[in-house]
Short mmCIF file of C-alpha atoms in Angstrom, two decimals:
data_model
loop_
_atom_site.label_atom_id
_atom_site.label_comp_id
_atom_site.label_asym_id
_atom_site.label_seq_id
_atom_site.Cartn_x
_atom_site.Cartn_y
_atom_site.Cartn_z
CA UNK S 1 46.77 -58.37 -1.95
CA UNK S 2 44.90 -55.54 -0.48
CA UNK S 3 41.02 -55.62 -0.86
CA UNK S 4 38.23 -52.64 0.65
CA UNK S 5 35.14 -55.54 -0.70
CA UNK S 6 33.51 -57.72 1.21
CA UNK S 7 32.85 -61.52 0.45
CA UNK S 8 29.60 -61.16 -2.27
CA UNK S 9 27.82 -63.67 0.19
CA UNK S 10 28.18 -61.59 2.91
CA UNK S 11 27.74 -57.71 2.00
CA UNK S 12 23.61 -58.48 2.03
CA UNK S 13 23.87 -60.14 5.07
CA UNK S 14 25.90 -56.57 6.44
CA UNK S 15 22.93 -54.53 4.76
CA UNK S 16 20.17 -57.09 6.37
CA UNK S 17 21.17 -55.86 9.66
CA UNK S 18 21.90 -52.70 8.96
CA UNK S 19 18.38 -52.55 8.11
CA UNK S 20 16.78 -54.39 11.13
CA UNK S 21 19.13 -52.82 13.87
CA UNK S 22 18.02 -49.43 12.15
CA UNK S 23 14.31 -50.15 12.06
CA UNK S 24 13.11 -52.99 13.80
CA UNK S 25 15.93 -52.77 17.34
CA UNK S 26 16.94 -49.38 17.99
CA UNK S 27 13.27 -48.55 18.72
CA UNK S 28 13.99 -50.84 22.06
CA UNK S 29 16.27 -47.93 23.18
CA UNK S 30 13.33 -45.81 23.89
CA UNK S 31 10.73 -48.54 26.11
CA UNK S 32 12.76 -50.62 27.77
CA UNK S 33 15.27 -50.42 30.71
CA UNK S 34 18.86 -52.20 30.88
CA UNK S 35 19.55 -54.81 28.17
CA UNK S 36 20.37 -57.23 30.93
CA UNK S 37 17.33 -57.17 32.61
CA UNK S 38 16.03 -60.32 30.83
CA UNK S 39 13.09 -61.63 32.94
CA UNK S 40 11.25 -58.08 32.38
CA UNK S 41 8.42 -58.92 30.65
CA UNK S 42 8.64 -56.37 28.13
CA UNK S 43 12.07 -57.81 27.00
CA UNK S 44 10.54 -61.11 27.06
CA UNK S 45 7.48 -59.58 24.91
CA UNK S 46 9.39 -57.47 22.74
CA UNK S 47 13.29 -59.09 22.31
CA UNK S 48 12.36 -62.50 22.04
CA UNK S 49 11.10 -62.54 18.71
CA UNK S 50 13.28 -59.94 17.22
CA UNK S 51 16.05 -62.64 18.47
CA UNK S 52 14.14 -65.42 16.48
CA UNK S 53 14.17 -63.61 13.74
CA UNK S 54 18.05 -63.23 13.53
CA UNK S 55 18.27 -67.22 14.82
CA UNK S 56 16.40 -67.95 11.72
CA UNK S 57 18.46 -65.86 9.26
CA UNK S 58 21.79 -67.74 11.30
CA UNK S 59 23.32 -64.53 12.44
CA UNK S 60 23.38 -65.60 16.12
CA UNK S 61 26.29 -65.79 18.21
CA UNK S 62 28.53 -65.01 15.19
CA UNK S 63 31.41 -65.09 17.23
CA UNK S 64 31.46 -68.79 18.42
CA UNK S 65 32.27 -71.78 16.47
CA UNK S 66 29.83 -73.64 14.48
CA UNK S 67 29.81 -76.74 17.03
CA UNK S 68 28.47 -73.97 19.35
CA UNK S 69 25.73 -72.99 17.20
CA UNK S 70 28.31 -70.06 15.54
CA UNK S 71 28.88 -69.31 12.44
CA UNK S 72 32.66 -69.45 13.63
CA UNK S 73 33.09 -65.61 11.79
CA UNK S 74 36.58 -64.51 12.00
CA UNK S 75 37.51 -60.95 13.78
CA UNK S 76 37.00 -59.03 10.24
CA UNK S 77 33.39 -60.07 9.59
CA UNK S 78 32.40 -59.96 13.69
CA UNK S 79 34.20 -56.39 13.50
CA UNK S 80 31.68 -55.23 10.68
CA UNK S 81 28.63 -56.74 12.21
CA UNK S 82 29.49 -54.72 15.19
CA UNK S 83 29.78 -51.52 13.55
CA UNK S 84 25.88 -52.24 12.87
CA UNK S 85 24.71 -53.39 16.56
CA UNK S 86 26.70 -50.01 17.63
CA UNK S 87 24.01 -48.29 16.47
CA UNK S 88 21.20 -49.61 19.16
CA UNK S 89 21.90 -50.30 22.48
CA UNK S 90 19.88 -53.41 22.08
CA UNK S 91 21.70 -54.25 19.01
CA UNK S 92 24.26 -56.78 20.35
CA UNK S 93 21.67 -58.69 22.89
CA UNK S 94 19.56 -59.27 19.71
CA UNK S 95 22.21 -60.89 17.49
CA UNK S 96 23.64 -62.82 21.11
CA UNK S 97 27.03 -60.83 20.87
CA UNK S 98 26.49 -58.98 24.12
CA UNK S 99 28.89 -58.03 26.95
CA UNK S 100 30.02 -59.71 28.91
CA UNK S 101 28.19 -62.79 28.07
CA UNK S 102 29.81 -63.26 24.39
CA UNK S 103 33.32 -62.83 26.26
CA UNK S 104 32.52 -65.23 29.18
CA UNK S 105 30.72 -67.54 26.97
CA UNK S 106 34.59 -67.52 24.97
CA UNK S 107 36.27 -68.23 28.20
CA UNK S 108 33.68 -71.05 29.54
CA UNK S 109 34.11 -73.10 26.21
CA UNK S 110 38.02 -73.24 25.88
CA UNK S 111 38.31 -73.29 30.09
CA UNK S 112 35.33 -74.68 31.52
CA UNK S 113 35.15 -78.21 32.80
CA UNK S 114 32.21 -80.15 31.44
CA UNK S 115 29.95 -79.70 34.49
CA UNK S 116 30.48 -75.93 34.02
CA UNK S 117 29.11 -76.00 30.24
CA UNK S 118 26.74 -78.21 30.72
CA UNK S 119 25.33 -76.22 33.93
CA UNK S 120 25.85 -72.41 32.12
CA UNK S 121 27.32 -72.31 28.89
CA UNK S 122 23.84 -73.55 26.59
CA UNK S 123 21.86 -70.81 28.40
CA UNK S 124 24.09 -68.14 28.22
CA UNK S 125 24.61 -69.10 24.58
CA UNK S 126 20.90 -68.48 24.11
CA UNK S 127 20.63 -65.19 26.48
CA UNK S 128 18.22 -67.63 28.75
CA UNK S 129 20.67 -66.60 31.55
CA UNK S 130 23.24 -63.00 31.85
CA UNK S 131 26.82 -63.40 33.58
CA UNK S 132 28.90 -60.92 34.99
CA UNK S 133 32.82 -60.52 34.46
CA UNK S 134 34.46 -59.64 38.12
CA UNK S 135 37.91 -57.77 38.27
CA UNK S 136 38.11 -54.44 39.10
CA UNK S 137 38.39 -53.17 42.81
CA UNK S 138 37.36 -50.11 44.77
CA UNK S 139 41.22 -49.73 45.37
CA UNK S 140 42.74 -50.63 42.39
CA UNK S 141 40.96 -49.50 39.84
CA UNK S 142 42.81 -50.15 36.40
CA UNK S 143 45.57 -51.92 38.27
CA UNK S 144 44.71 -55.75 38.51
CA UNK S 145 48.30 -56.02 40.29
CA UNK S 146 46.36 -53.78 43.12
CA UNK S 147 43.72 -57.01 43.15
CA UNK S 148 43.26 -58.03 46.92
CA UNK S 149 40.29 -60.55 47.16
CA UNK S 150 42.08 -63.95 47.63
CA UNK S 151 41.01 -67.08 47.26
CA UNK S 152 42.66 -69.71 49.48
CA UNK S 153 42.18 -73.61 49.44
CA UNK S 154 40.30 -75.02 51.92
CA UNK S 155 40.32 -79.27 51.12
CA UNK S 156 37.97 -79.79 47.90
CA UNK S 157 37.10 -75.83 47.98
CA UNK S 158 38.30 -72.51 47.30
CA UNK S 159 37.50 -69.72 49.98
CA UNK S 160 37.46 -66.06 48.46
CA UNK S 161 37.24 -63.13 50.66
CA UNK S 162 37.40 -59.39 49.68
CA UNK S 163 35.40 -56.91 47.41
CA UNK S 164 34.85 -56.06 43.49
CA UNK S 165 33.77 -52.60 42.35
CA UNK S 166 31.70 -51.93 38.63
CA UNK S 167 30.61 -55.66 38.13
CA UNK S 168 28.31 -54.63 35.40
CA UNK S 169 25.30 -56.55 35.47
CA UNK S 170 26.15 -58.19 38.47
CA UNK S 171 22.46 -57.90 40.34
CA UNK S 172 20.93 -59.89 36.79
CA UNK S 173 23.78 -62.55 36.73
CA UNK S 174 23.17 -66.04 37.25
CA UNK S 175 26.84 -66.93 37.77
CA UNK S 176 29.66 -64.53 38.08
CA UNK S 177 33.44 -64.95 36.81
CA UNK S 178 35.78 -63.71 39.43
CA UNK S 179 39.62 -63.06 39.78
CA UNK S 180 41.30 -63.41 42.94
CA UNK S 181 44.68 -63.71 43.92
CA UNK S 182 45.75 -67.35 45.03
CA UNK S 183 49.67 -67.14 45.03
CA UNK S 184 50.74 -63.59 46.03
CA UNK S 185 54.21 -64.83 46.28
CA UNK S 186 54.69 -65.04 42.37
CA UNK S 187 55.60 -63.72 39.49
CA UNK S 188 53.32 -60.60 38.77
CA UNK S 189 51.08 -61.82 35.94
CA UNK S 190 51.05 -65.25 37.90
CA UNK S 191 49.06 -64.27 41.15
CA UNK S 192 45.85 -64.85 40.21
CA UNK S 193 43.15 -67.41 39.15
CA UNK S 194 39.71 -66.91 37.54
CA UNK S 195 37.00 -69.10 39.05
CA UNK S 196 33.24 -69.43 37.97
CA UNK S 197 31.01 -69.03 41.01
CA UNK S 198 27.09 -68.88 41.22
CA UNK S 199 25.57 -65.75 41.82
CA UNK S 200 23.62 -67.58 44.86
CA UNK S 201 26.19 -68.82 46.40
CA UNK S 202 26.13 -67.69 50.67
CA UNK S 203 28.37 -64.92 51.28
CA UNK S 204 27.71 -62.54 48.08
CA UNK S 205 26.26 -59.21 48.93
CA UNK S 206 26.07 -56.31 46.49
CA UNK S 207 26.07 -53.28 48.56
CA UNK S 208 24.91 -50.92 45.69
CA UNK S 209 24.83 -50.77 42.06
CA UNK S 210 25.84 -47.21 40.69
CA UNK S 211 25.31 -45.68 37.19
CA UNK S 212 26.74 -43.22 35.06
CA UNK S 213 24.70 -39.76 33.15
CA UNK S 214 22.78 -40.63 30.40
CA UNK S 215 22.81 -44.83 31.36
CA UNK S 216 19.66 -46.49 31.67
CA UNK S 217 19.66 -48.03 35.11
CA UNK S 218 22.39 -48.49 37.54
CA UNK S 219 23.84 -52.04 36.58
CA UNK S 220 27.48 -51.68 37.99
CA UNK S 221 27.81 -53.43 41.07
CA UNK S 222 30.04 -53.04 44.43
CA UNK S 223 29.87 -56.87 45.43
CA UNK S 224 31.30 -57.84 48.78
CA UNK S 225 32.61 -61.59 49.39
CA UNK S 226 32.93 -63.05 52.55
CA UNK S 227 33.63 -66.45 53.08
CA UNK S 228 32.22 -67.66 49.76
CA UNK S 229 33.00 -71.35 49.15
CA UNK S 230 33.76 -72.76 45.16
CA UNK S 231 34.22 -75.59 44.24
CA UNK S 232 38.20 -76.38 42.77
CA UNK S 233 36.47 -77.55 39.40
CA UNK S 234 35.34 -74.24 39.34
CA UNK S 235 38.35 -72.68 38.25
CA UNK S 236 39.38 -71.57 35.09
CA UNK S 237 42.27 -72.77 33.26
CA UNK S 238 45.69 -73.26 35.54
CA UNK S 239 46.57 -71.83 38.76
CA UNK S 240 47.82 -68.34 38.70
CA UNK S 241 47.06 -68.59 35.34
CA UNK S 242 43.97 -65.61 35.34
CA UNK S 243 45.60 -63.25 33.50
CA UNK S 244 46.52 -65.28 30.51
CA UNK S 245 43.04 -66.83 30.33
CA UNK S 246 41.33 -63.19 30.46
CA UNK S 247 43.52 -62.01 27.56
CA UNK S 248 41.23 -64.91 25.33
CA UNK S 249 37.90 -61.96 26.07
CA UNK S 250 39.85 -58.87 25.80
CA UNK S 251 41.41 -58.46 22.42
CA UNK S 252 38.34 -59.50 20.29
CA UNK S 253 35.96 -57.99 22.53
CA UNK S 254 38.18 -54.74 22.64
CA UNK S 255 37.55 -54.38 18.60
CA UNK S 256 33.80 -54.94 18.54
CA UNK S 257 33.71 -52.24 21.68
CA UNK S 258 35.56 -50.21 19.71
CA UNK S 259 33.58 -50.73 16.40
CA UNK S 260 30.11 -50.24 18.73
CA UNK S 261 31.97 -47.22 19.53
CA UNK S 262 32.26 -46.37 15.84
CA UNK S 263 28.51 -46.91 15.41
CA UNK S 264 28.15 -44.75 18.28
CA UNK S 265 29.91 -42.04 16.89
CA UNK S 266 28.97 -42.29 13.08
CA UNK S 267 24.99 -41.54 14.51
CA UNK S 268 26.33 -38.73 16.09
CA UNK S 269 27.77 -37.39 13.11
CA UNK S 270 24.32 -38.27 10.70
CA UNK S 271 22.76 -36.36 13.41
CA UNK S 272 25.30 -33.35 12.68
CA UNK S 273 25.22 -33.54 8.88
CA UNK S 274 21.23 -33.29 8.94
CA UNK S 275 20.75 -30.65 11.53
CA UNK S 276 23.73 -28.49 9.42
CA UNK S 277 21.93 -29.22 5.97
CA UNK S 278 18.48 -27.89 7.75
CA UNK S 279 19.17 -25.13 10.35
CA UNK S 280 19.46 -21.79 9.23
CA UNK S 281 21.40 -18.86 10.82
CA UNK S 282 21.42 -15.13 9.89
CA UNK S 283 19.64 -16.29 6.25
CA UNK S 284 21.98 -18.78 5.40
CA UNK S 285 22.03 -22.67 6.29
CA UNK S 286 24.59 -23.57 8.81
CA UNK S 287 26.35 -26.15 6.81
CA UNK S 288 27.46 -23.10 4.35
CA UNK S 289 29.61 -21.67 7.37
CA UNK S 290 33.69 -22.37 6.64
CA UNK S 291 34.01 -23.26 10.35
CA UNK S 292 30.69 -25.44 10.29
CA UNK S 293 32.47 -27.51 6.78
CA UNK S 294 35.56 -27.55 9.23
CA UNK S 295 33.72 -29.71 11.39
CA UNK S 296 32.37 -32.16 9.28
CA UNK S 297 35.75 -32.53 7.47
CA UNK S 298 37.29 -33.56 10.50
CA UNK S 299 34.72 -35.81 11.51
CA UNK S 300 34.33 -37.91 8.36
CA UNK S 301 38.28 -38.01 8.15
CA UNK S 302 38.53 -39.23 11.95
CA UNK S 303 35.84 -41.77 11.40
CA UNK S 304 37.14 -43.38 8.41
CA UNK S 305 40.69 -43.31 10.29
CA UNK S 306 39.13 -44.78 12.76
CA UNK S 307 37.33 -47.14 11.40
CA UNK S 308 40.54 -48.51 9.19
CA UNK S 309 42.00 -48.86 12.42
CA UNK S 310 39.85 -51.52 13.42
CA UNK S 311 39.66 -53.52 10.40
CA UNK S 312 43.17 -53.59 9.75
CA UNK S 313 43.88 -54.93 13.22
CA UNK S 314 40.57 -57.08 12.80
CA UNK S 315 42.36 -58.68 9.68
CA UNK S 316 45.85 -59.52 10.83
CA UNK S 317 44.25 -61.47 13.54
CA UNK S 318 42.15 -63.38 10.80
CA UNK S 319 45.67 -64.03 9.13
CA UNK S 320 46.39 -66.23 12.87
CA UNK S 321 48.27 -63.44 14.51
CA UNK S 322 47.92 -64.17 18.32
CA UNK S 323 46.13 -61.14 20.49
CA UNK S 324 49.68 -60.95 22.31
CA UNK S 325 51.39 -60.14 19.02
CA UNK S 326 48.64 -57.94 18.15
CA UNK S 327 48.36 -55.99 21.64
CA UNK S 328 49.69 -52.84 20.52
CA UNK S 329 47.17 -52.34 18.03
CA UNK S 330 44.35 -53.50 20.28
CA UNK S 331 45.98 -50.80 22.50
CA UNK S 332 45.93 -48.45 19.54
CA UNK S 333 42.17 -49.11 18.62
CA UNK S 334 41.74 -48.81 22.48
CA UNK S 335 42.82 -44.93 22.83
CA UNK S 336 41.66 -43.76 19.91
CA UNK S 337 37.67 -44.48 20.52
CA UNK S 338 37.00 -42.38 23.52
CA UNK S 339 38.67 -39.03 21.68
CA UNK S 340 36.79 -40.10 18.33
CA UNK S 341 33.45 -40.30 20.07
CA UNK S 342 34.11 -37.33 22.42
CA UNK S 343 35.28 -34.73 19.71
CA UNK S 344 32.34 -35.85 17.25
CA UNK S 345 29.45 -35.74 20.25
CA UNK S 346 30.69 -32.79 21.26
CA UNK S 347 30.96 -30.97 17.66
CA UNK S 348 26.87 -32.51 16.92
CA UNK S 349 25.99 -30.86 20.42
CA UNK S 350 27.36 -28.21 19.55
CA UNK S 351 26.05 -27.60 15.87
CA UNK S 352 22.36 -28.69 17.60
CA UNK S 353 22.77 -24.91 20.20
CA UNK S 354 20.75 -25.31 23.12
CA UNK S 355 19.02 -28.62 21.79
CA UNK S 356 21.86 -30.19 21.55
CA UNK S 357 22.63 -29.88 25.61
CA UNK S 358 18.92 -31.52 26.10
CA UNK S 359 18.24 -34.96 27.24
CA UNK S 360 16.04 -34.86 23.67
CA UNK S 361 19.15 -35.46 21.76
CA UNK S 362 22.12 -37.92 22.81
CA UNK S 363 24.83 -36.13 22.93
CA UNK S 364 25.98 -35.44 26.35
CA UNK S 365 25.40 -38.69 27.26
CA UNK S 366 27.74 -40.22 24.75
CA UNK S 367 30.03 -37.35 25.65
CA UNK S 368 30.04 -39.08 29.11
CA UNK S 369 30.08 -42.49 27.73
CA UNK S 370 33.15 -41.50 26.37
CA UNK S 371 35.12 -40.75 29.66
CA UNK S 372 33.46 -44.51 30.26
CA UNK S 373 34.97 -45.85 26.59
CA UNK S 374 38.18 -44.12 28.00
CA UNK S 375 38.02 -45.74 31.47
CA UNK S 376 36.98 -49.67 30.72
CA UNK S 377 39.40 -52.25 29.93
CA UNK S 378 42.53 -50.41 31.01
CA UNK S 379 42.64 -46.35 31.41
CA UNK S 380 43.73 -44.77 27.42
CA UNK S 381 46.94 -43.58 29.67
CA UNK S 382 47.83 -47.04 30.20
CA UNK S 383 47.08 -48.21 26.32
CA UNK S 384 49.09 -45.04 24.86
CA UNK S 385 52.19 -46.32 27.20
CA UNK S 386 51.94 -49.88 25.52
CA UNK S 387 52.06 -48.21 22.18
CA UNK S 388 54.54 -46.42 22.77
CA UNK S 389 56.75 -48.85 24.58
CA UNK S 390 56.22 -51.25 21.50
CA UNK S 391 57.11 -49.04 18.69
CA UNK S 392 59.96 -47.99 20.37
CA UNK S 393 61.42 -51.65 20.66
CA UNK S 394 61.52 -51.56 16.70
CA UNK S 395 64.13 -48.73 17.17
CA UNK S 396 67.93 -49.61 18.40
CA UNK S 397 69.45 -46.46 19.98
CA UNK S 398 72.44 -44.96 18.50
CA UNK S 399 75.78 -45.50 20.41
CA UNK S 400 77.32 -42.10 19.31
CA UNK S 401 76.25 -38.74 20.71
CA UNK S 402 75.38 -37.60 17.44
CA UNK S 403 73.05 -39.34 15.47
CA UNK S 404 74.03 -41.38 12.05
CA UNK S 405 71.46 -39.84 10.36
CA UNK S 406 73.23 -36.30 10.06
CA UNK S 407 73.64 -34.90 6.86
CA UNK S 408 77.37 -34.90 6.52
CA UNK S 409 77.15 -38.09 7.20
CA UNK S 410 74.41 -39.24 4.97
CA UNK S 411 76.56 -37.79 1.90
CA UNK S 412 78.99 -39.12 2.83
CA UNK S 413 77.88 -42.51 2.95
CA UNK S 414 75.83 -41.61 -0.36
CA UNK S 415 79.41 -40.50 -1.77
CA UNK S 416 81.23 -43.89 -1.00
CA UNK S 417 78.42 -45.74 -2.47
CA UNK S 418 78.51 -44.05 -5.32
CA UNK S 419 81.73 -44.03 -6.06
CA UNK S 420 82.37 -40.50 -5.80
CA UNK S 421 84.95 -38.43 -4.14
CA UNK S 422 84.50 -35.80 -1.40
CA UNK S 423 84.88 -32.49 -2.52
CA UNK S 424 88.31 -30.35 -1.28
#
């Protein structure tokens, strides 16, 4: 059975923090720097309390289980709560469902040994500490088959060696997770390991930290390794065994990107509706104009699309699909947020004139941060070839040079079935 409700417990819980996000968090946006920075005093001063407050209602850290201090949500309701912290940039540090921490914080409690949680996990549970996930290089970009910082054994150690490139919040981190390649003479997807190493270990150096327009702060690092020694407890999960241990953070964090991205998007097109509704153009408001209704049309379509995208996908993993069975419509939810988000910013931008290309409205900078929606977490190019790839699997190919499906054919077949006789 199909249902569009949500559980009656839980809708006023969804409007509770639609309300606070709205009111109470996305004023953050406007006073305080990057959402990582956590020993600012003004985050301590001004986040701290709006964190109690969701603590005490028991919305924190959603995502995790309840003998982590979870609720233990499933992908469905964690999807919906996202589409609310979408709509602040602060939103998702408030409830504890931030990036990368709520991903790392996934991987520490299924792969960690017990020195490892009880050293990071509890803090980074409670945002008393940020982390930083470590894959992509300068050379490889999306490719983590390009990966060439190795980590070789050295007795009780591991000895990494070689560079990462966009380690967001990798100057705030307290401990970093890394990949590296330990056996480059196996199977593809086998080559590397993930190991948790802390950020003050000797031998880490980030060389610069870069930005992108419209970003508050630069937070993505270039971090250089050089003879950094961890510890072989440090690693998570098996040997050459990275890649199957990352896929635990991508698929569910992948859906709550997407519905941030959503969030993201749907203020963009608020911001459209009003401005149409109130600007006026040769005596007559702009939201009378055909090619003005065009625009909105196409937005609310694309967004509800969009958004039944998500849930869908959200809700066959809550019915104990894995994330492998589910990757192509991950993949799927994947491409289609950077061109939702870019076509909507850019039609609000546009309907705004020349305040719409200010840095008073938001628009070009979640036009940008839609190349970045389109770059993170695998390149749309790459996601588009996985769809593709796995639909056509469901397809055998036809061993005659003209297909069965021909008409001739088809009445034919229709003919026999029905027990009718070809015509002369």
């Amino acid at each position: 059975m199909w249902n569009f409700s949500n559980d009656p417990e839980f809708q006023p819980e969804l409007d509770w923090i639609r309300e606070f996000v709205r009111i109470e968090v996305a004023p953050l946006d406007y006073v305080l720097g990057s959402q990582w920075n956590i020993h600012d005093p003004d985050f301590k001063r001004l986040v701290r309390p709006l964190q109690q407050k969701v603590k005490d209602r028991g919305l924190w850290a959603c995502h995790l289980g309840p003998a982590l201090g979870g609720k233990g949500y499933g992908q469905l309701k964690l999807a919906l709560m996202s589409e609310q912290f979408g709509y602040s940039r602060f939103g998702p540090v408030v409830f504890g469902a931030q990036a990368p921490d709520s991903g790392n914080s996934e991987i520490l409690a299924h792969f960690g040994s017990e020195e490892l949680k009880a050293r990071y996990l509890g803090p980074l549970l409670q945002n008393e500490i940020v982390s930083c996930f470590s894959v992509t290089e300068p050379h490889g970009g999306a490719d983590p088959l390009q990966i060439r910082t190795t980590a070789v054994q050295d007795g009780k150690d591991w000895v990494i060696n070689g560079e990462k490139w966009f380690a967001s919040s990798a100057s705030y981190a307290e401990f970093y997770i890394i990949m590296a390649l330990t056996d480059p003479d196996a199977p593809s997807h086998q080559k590397m390991s993930l190991f948790v190493v802390s950020a003050d270990t000797p031998g880490i150096e980030v060389i610069r930290n870069y930005s992108y327009h419209g970003e508050i702060g630069a937070t993505h690092g270039h971090v250089r390794w050089t003879g950094v020694r961890v510890p072989a407890q440090n690693m998570l999960g098996a040997r050459g065994q990275g890649f199957a241990v990352a896929q635990l953070r991508l698929g569910g964090g992948r859906l709550h990107h997407a519905m941030r991205g959503l969030a993201e998007a749907t203020r963009c097109f608020e911001m459209m509706c009003e401005r149409v509704n109130s600007r006026a153009l040769n005596s007559q408001l702009l939201s009378s104009s055909q090619m003005t209704q065009e625009k909105i049309a196409d937005s609310w379509v694309e967004l509800r699309q969009f958004r039944l995208l998500i849930l869908e996908t959200a809700w066959l993993a809550d019915q104990g699909h894995s994330w492998k069975d589910l990757r192509r419509n991950v993949s799927a939810v994947k491409m289609t947020m950077p061109r939702i988000l870019h076509d909507i910013a850019s039609r609000a931008l546009h309907l705004h004139g020349s305040l719409g290309l200010s840095t008073e409205m938001p628009f070009a900078a979640d036009v940008i941060n839609s190349f970045h929606l389109g770059l993170a977490d695998g390149p749309t190019e790459v996601h588009k070839l996985l769809v593709a790839r796995e639909t056509l699997k469901q397809y055998p190919a036809c061993a005659d040079i003209f297909p069965d499906y021909m008409h001739y054919r088809q009445v034919e077949r229709a003919q026999r079935r029905m027990g009718m006789t070809s015509p002369c």
